[in-house]
Coordinates of C-alpha atoms in Angstrom, one line a residue:
X1101 CA 57.8 104.9 69.1
X1102 CA 54.5 104.9 68.1
X1103 CA 51.6 106.7 69.8
X1104 CA 48.0 104.6 69.9
X1105 CA 46.7 106.1 72.7
X1106 CA 45.8 110.2 73.8
X1107 CA 48.2 109.6 77.1
X1108 CA 51.1 108.5 74.7
X1109 CA 50.2 111.3 72.2
X1110 CA 51.1 114.3 75.2
X1111 CA 54.1 112.4 76.5
X1112 CA 56.1 113.1 72.5
X1113 CA 54.6 116.2 72.5
X1114 CA 56.0 117.1 75.5
X1115 CA 59.1 115.4 74.6
X1116 CA 59.2 117.4 71.5
X1117 CA 58.9 120.5 73.2
X1118 CA 61.6 119.4 75.7
X1119 CA 64.2 118.7 72.8
X1120 CA 63.6 122.1 70.8
X1121 CA 64.0 124.4 74.5
X1122 CA 67.2 122.3 74.5
X1123 CA 68.9 122.3 71.0
X1124 CA 66.7 125.3 69.5
X1125 CA 66.2 125.8 66.7
X1126 CA 65.7 122.5 64.8
X1127 CA 64.2 120.6 61.9
X1128 CA 62.0 118.2 61.8
X1129 CA 64.6 115.5 61.2
X1130 CA 66.4 116.9 63.8
X1131 CA 63.5 115.6 66.1
X1132 CA 63.1 112.6 64.5
X1133 CA 66.7 111.7 64.9
X1134 CA 66.8 112.8 68.6
X1135 CA 63.5 111.5 70.0
X1136 CA 63.1 108.2 67.9
X1137 CA 59.3 109.3 66.8
X1138 CA 58.8 108.4 62.9
X1139 CA 59.0 111.6 60.3
X1140 CA 55.2 111.1 59.8
X1141 CA 54.7 111.3 63.8
X1142 CA 56.7 114.5 64.1
X1143 CA 55.3 116.0 61.4
X1144 CA 51.9 115.7 62.8
X1145 CA 52.6 116.6 66.7
X1146 CA 54.8 120.1 65.3
X1147 CA 51.5 121.0 63.4
X1148 CA 50.3 120.6 66.9
X1149 CA 52.4 122.7 68.2
X1150 CA 52.6 125.0 66.2
X1151 CA 48.4 125.5 65.2
X1152 CA 48.7 126.3 69.8
X1153 CA 51.1 128.3 69.6
X1154 CA 54.0 127.1 71.6
X1155 CA 56.4 126.5 68.5
X1156 CA 57.3 128.3 64.9
X1157 CA 59.1 127.8 61.8
X1158 CA 61.7 130.2 61.6
X1159 CA 63.5 129.8 57.8
X1160 CA 65.7 126.9 56.5
X1161 CA 68.9 125.6 56.6
X1162 CA 71.0 123.1 54.1
X1163 CA 69.5 120.2 52.2
X1164 CA 68.7 116.6 53.4
X1165 CA 67.4 115.1 49.9
X1166 CA 68.2 116.6 46.5
X1167 CA 66.6 119.8 46.3
X1168 CA 65.4 120.4 49.6
X1169 CA 66.4 122.6 52.0
X1170 CA 65.0 121.7 56.0
X1171 CA 62.5 123.9 58.0
X1172 CA 63.9 125.2 61.5
X1173 CA 61.4 125.3 64.7
X1174 CA 62.1 127.1 67.2
X1175 CA 59.8 128.2 70.5
X1176 CA 57.3 131.0 70.2
X1177 CA 59.7 133.5 72.2
X1178 CA 56.7 135.3 73.8
X1179 CA 54.0 132.8 73.9
X1180 CA 54.0 132.2 76.9
X1181 CA 55.5 134.8 79.6
X1182 CA 56.8 134.6 83.3
X1183 CA 57.7 137.3 86.0
X1184 CA 60.6 136.6 87.4
X1185 CA 62.1 137.5 90.3
X1186 CA 66.0 136.9 91.9
X1187 CA 65.6 137.5 96.3
X1188 CA 69.3 138.5 96.7
X1189 CA 69.7 139.7 100.6
X1190 CA 69.8 142.7 100.2
X1191 CA 68.9 143.9 96.8
X1192 CA 65.7 141.9 94.3
X1193 CA 66.0 141.9 90.8
X1194 CA 63.2 141.3 88.6
X1195 CA 62.3 140.8 85.2
X1196 CA 60.2 139.1 81.8
X1197 CA 61.0 135.6 80.9
X1198 CA 60.1 134.6 78.1
X1199 CA 59.2 131.2 76.6
X1200 CA 62.9 130.7 75.5
X1201 CA 64.3 130.3 78.7
X1202 CA 65.5 134.5 77.9
X1203 CA 65.0 137.3 80.8
X1204 CA 64.0 140.9 79.7
X1205 CA 65.4 143.0 83.6
X1206 CA 62.9 145.2 84.6
X1207 CA 63.9 146.5 87.5
X1208 CA 65.1 146.3 91.2
X1209 CA 64.0 147.0 95.1
X1210 CA 65.6 146.5 98.5
X1211 CA 64.8 143.0 99.7
X1212 CA 62.4 143.8 103.2
X1213 CA 63.5 141.8 106.0
X1214 CA 60.3 140.9 106.8
X1215 CA 58.2 137.9 104.1
X1216 CA 54.4 139.7 103.8
X1217 CA 56.1 143.1 103.0
X1218 CA 58.4 141.1 100.4
X1219 CA 55.5 139.2 98.7
X1220 CA 53.0 142.6 98.8
X1221 CA 55.9 144.1 96.8
X1222 CA 56.1 141.5 94.8
X1223 CA 52.4 141.3 94.5
X1224 CA 52.1 145.2 93.2
X1225 CA 54.7 144.8 90.8
X1226 CA 53.1 141.5 89.0
X1227 CA 49.8 143.7 89.1
X1228 CA 51.9 146.6 87.4
X1229 CA 53.3 144.2 84.4
X1230 CA 50.0 142.3 84.1
X1231 CA 48.5 145.8 83.2
X1232 CA 51.1 146.1 80.1
X1233 CA 51.5 141.6 79.3
X1234 CA 49.6 138.7 79.8
X1235 CA 52.1 136.7 82.7
X1236 CA 51.5 132.8 83.0
X1237 CA 53.8 132.1 86.0
X1238 CA 55.5 134.0 88.9
X1239 CA 58.8 132.4 89.6
X1240 CA 61.1 133.2 92.5
X1241 CA 64.8 132.3 92.5
X1242 CA 65.6 132.0 96.9
X1243 CA 68.4 131.6 98.8
X1244 CA 68.2 129.1 100.5
X1245 CA 65.8 125.7 100.9
X1246 CA 62.2 125.4 98.8
X1247 CA 59.9 123.0 98.9
X1248 CA 59.1 123.0 95.3
X1249 CA 55.3 121.4 96.2
X1250 CA 54.4 123.4 98.8
X1251 CA 55.7 126.8 96.9
X1252 CA 57.5 126.8 100.2
X1253 CA 60.7 128.6 101.8
X1254 CA 61.7 126.1 104.3
X1255 CA 64.7 128.1 105.8
X1256 CA 66.4 130.9 103.7
X1257 CA 69.4 131.9 106.9
X1258 CA 70.5 134.9 105.6
X1259 CA 67.0 136.4 105.2
X1260 CA 65.7 135.2 108.6
X1261 CA 62.9 133.1 106.7
X1262 CA 61.5 130.0 107.4
X1263 CA 58.1 128.4 106.4
X1264 CA 57.1 130.8 104.6
X1265 CA 54.3 130.1 102.2
X1266 CA 54.4 131.7 99.1
X1267 CA 51.0 131.1 97.6
X1268 CA 49.9 132.2 100.6
X1269 CA 51.2 135.7 101.3
X1270 CA 51.5 136.5 97.3
X1271 CA 47.8 135.8 96.4
X1272 CA 47.9 135.7 92.4
X1273 CA 45.8 134.5 89.9
X1274 CA 48.4 132.4 88.0
X1275 CA 51.1 129.7 89.1
X1276 CA 53.2 130.4 91.6
X1277 CA 56.6 128.7 91.0
X1278 CA 60.0 128.8 93.6
X1279 CA 63.6 126.8 94.0
X1280 CA 66.9 127.5 95.7
X1281 CA 69.0 130.0 93.4
X1282 CA 72.0 127.7 93.1
X1283 CA 69.2 124.8 91.6
X1284 CA 68.3 127.6 89.5
X1285 CA 71.9 128.7 88.6
X1286 CA 72.4 124.8 87.6
X1287 CA 69.2 124.9 84.9
X1288 CA 70.1 127.6 83.4
X1289 CA 74.0 126.1 82.8
X1290 CA 72.4 123.4 81.9
X1291 CA 69.6 124.8 79.2
X1292 CA 72.3 127.0 77.6
X1293 CA 75.9 126.2 78.2
X1294 CA 77.2 124.2 75.3
X1295 CA 79.9 122.6 77.7
X1296 CA 77.1 120.8 79.7
X1297 CA 76.0 118.9 76.4
X1298 CA 77.2 115.6 77.3
X1299 CA 77.9 116.3 81.2
X1300 CA 75.5 113.8 83.9
X1301 CA 77.5 115.8 87.3
X1302 CA 78.4 119.1 87.6
X1303 CA 78.0 121.6 90.7
X1304 CA 77.4 125.4 90.6
X1305 CA 78.3 127.1 93.0
X1306 CA 77.1 130.5 94.3
X1307 CA 78.7 133.1 96.5
X1308 CA 77.6 136.2 97.6
X1309 CA 76.2 137.2 100.8
X1310 CA 75.9 133.0 102.0
X1311 CA 77.4 130.4 99.2
X1312 CA 74.4 127.6 98.1
X1313 CA 75.7 124.5 95.4
X1314 CA 73.5 123.1 93.2
X1315 CA 73.5 119.6 92.0
X1316 CA 73.5 117.6 88.4
X1317 CA 73.0 114.4 89.1
X1318 CA 72.3 112.0 86.1
X1319 CA 71.4 115.0 84.2
X1320 CA 69.0 115.9 86.3
X1321 CA 69.2 118.5 88.8
X1322 CA 69.2 117.3 92.4
X1323 CA 67.5 118.1 95.9
X1324 CA 66.6 115.3 98.0
X1325 CA 64.0 114.2 99.5
X1326 CA 63.8 116.7 101.7
X1327 CA 64.9 119.7 99.0
X1328 CA 67.7 120.6 101.3
X1329 CA 70.6 119.0 99.0
X1330 CA 73.1 121.5 98.0
X1331 CA 73.8 122.9 100.8
X1332 CA 77.4 123.3 100.8
X1333 CA 77.8 126.1 102.7
X1334 CA 76.5 124.7 105.5
X1335 CA 79.2 121.9 105.8
X1336 CA 81.4 122.0 108.9
X1337 CA 84.7 122.8 107.5
X1338 CA 86.3 124.0 111.0
X1339 CA 84.5 121.6 113.9
X1340 CA 86.5 124.0 116.5
X1341 CA 85.2 127.5 115.0
X1342 CA 83.7 129.2 117.5
X1343 CA 81.8 131.2 114.7
X1344 CA 77.9 130.7 114.4
X1345 CA 76.5 130.2 111.3
X1346 CA 72.5 131.9 110.0
X1347 CA 72.2 128.1 110.3
X1348 CA 72.7 127.7 113.6
X1349 CA 76.0 125.6 113.3
X1350 CA 79.7 126.6 113.5
X1351 CA 82.5 126.8 111.0
X1352 CA 80.0 126.4 108.6
X1353 CA 81.7 126.7 104.6
X1354 CA 79.9 129.9 104.3
X1355 CA 82.1 131.1 106.8
X1356 CA 84.8 131.9 105.1
X1357 CA 83.4 131.6 101.7
X1358 CA 81.2 134.4 101.4
X1359 CA 81.8 138.0 100.2
X1360 CA 81.2 138.5 103.9
X1361 CA 84.1 137.3 104.9
X1362 CA 86.6 138.7 102.6
X1363 CA 85.5 142.4 103.5
X1364 CA 85.6 142.2 107.2
X1365 CA 88.9 140.3 106.5
X1366 CA 89.9 143.7 104.8
X1367 CA 89.6 145.5 107.7
X1368 CA 88.9 148.8 106.0
X1369 CA 86.3 151.2 105.6
X1370 CA 84.6 150.4 101.8
X1371 CA 82.2 152.6 100.3
X1372 CA 78.6 150.4 100.1
X1373 CA 75.3 150.8 100.9
X1374 CA 75.6 147.0 101.4
X1375 CA 78.0 143.0 101.2
X1376 CA 77.3 143.3 97.7
X1377 CA 78.6 147.3 96.7
X1378 CA 82.1 147.2 99.6
X1379 CA 83.0 143.8 97.6
X1380 CA 82.4 145.5 94.6
X1381 CA 84.7 148.6 96.0
X1382 CA 87.0 145.6 97.6
X1383 CA 87.9 144.5 94.0
X1384 CA 88.8 147.7 93.2
X1385 CA 91.6 148.6 95.7
X1386 CA 95.0 147.3 95.3
X1387 CA 96.0 146.0 98.4
X1388 CA 93.3 144.0 98.4
X1389 CA 94.9 141.1 96.2
X1390 CA 96.4 139.0 99.5
X1391 CA 92.9 138.8 100.4
X1392 CA 91.3 137.6 97.5
X1393 CA 93.7 135.1 97.3
X1394 CA 93.0 133.9 101.1
X1395 CA 89.2 134.0 99.6
X1396 CA 90.1 131.5 96.4
X1397 CA 91.6 129.0 98.7
X1398 CA 89.2 129.2 100.8
X1399 CA 86.7 128.8 98.3
X1400 CA 88.8 125.9 97.1
X1401 CA 88.4 124.5 100.1
X1402 CA 84.7 122.8 100.5
X1403 CA 85.2 122.2 96.3
X1404 CA 88.4 120.0 97.2
X1405 CA 85.5 118.3 99.5
X1406 CA 82.5 118.7 97.4
X1407 CA 84.6 116.8 94.1
X1408 CA 85.9 114.0 96.3
X1409 CA 82.2 113.7 97.2
X1410 CA 80.4 113.5 94.1
X1411 CA 83.1 113.2 91.1
X1412 CA 81.5 115.7 88.9
X1413 CA 82.8 117.1 85.5
X1414 CA 82.4 120.1 85.7
X1415 CA 82.0 123.4 88.6
X1416 CA 80.8 126.6 88.0
X1417 CA 81.4 129.4 89.9
X1418 CA 78.8 132.4 89.9
X1419 CA 77.5 135.4 91.8
X1420 CA 79.9 138.4 93.0
X1421 CA 83.4 136.4 92.4
X1422 CA 82.8 136.0 88.4
X1423 CA 84.7 138.7 87.1
X1424 CA 87.9 138.7 89.4
X1425 CA 90.0 136.8 86.9
X1426 CA 91.9 134.1 85.7
X1427 CA 94.8 134.5 88.6
X1428 CA 91.5 134.3 90.9
X1429 CA 90.6 130.6 88.9
X1430 CA 93.8 129.5 89.0
X1431 CA 94.6 129.7 92.5
X1432 CA 91.4 127.6 93.2
X1433 CA 92.0 125.0 90.7
X1434 CA 95.3 124.7 91.3
X1435 CA 94.6 124.2 95.1
X1436 CA 92.0 121.6 94.7
X1437 CA 94.2 119.6 92.0
X1438 CA 96.6 120.0 94.8
X1439 CA 93.6 118.4 97.5
X1440 CA 91.5 116.3 96.1
X1441 CA 91.7 113.0 94.9
X1442 CA 93.5 112.8 91.7
X1443 CA 91.6 110.2 89.7
X1444 CA 88.4 113.2 91.0
X1445 CA 90.1 115.7 89.3
X1446 CA 91.9 113.8 85.8
X1447 CA 89.2 115.1 83.9
X1448 CA 87.7 117.6 86.1
X1449 CA 87.0 121.0 84.6
X1450 CA 86.3 124.7 87.0
X1451 CA 84.8 128.1 85.3
X1452 CA 82.9 130.8 85.9
X1453 CA 79.0 131.2 85.0
X1454 CA 78.3 131.8 81.4
X1455 CA 76.3 134.2 82.6
X1456 CA 77.2 137.7 83.1
X1457 CA 75.1 140.7 81.9
X1458 CA 72.2 138.8 84.0
X1459 CA 72.1 136.9 86.9
X1460 CA 72.0 133.0 86.7
X1461 CA 69.2 132.3 89.1
X1462 CA 67.5 134.7 87.2
X1463 CA 67.4 132.6 84.1
X1464 CA 67.2 129.8 85.6
X1465 CA 63.7 130.8 87.3
X1466 CA 62.8 131.6 83.1
X1467 CA 63.4 128.3 82.7
X1468 CA 61.9 126.3 85.7
X1469 CA 58.7 128.1 84.1
X1470 CA 59.4 127.1 80.8
X1471 CA 59.7 123.8 82.4
X1472 CA 56.3 123.7 84.0
X1473 CA 55.0 125.1 80.8
X1474 CA 55.9 122.4 78.7
X1475 CA 54.4 120.5 81.9
X1476 CA 51.0 121.7 81.6
X1477 CA 50.9 120.9 77.5
X1478 CA 48.3 118.9 76.4

């Protein structure tokens, strides 16, 4: 593809950056092959991107002609930094996101129940970190529904937040981004996991104090016209239930598949200041096996519905269940294969998230910032 106007040139620069972001490092010949751009166009555009500080040469590899080694290109990791927040129901984690989508953890704090107080704390952290680093974006992972365009939290049921305008409360001088935590987890997996390279349909289920679902359809995160797609935690799994969810519905999947259900079912005193700490304690108890087995089946019930509706190739589980071991995931997989449509599970894979030392949604918040930076390229 040749460019013959400033607009097409900008689109081609964005395309090259996206390709490097998803597949780095790459040689110029790799980029030409993937994008269909001519080698001369790739050479000119990558020179511009190097001069503008987006990418850099990092060395050589192999040979693409006799006596000539390929020069590899990668994103300039520290070119653009973002401040990223993972808003948890009890604990919020924050860190610095780099231009390659990696994250460096910086700290945690108790999540204030009042959104005004929360964003006051977030602004203070931004002001402090800005004295050390040039922050170009602030990106939030939210346990609820988010209007990406208006930067508004539509509803975060477990926090009791509704119609919260982030920009109005945060009052900062850099662009602000936000998305649902499961969407961001799906985004993180999409950019960092090898087994998603050729997958078009996938589901990410994050299990914490609530249950969120990120959907990838046709290779893209699917949010829906009202930004409420993927709220599978609030699908009804028991229409006769007398338990009301935070969302105001009765019998939601979240009521039986969040960590709060397992803690309640265990029924004994557990050490911990909040649900996450108590669930960590529960996982260490020798007499918790039966509760965890039922917990796995409850999670599997929702997955059966998602598999029958969406026909994904991959279902990824994240949050507080990732370290529960092979037996826990075997219960889920066996249940799903027994209950879901046979054709739908033929090529289905179910696995825990690839992110263990850092939350997938925090990484996703960093990737969201990277995508926004690339979109602003001129």
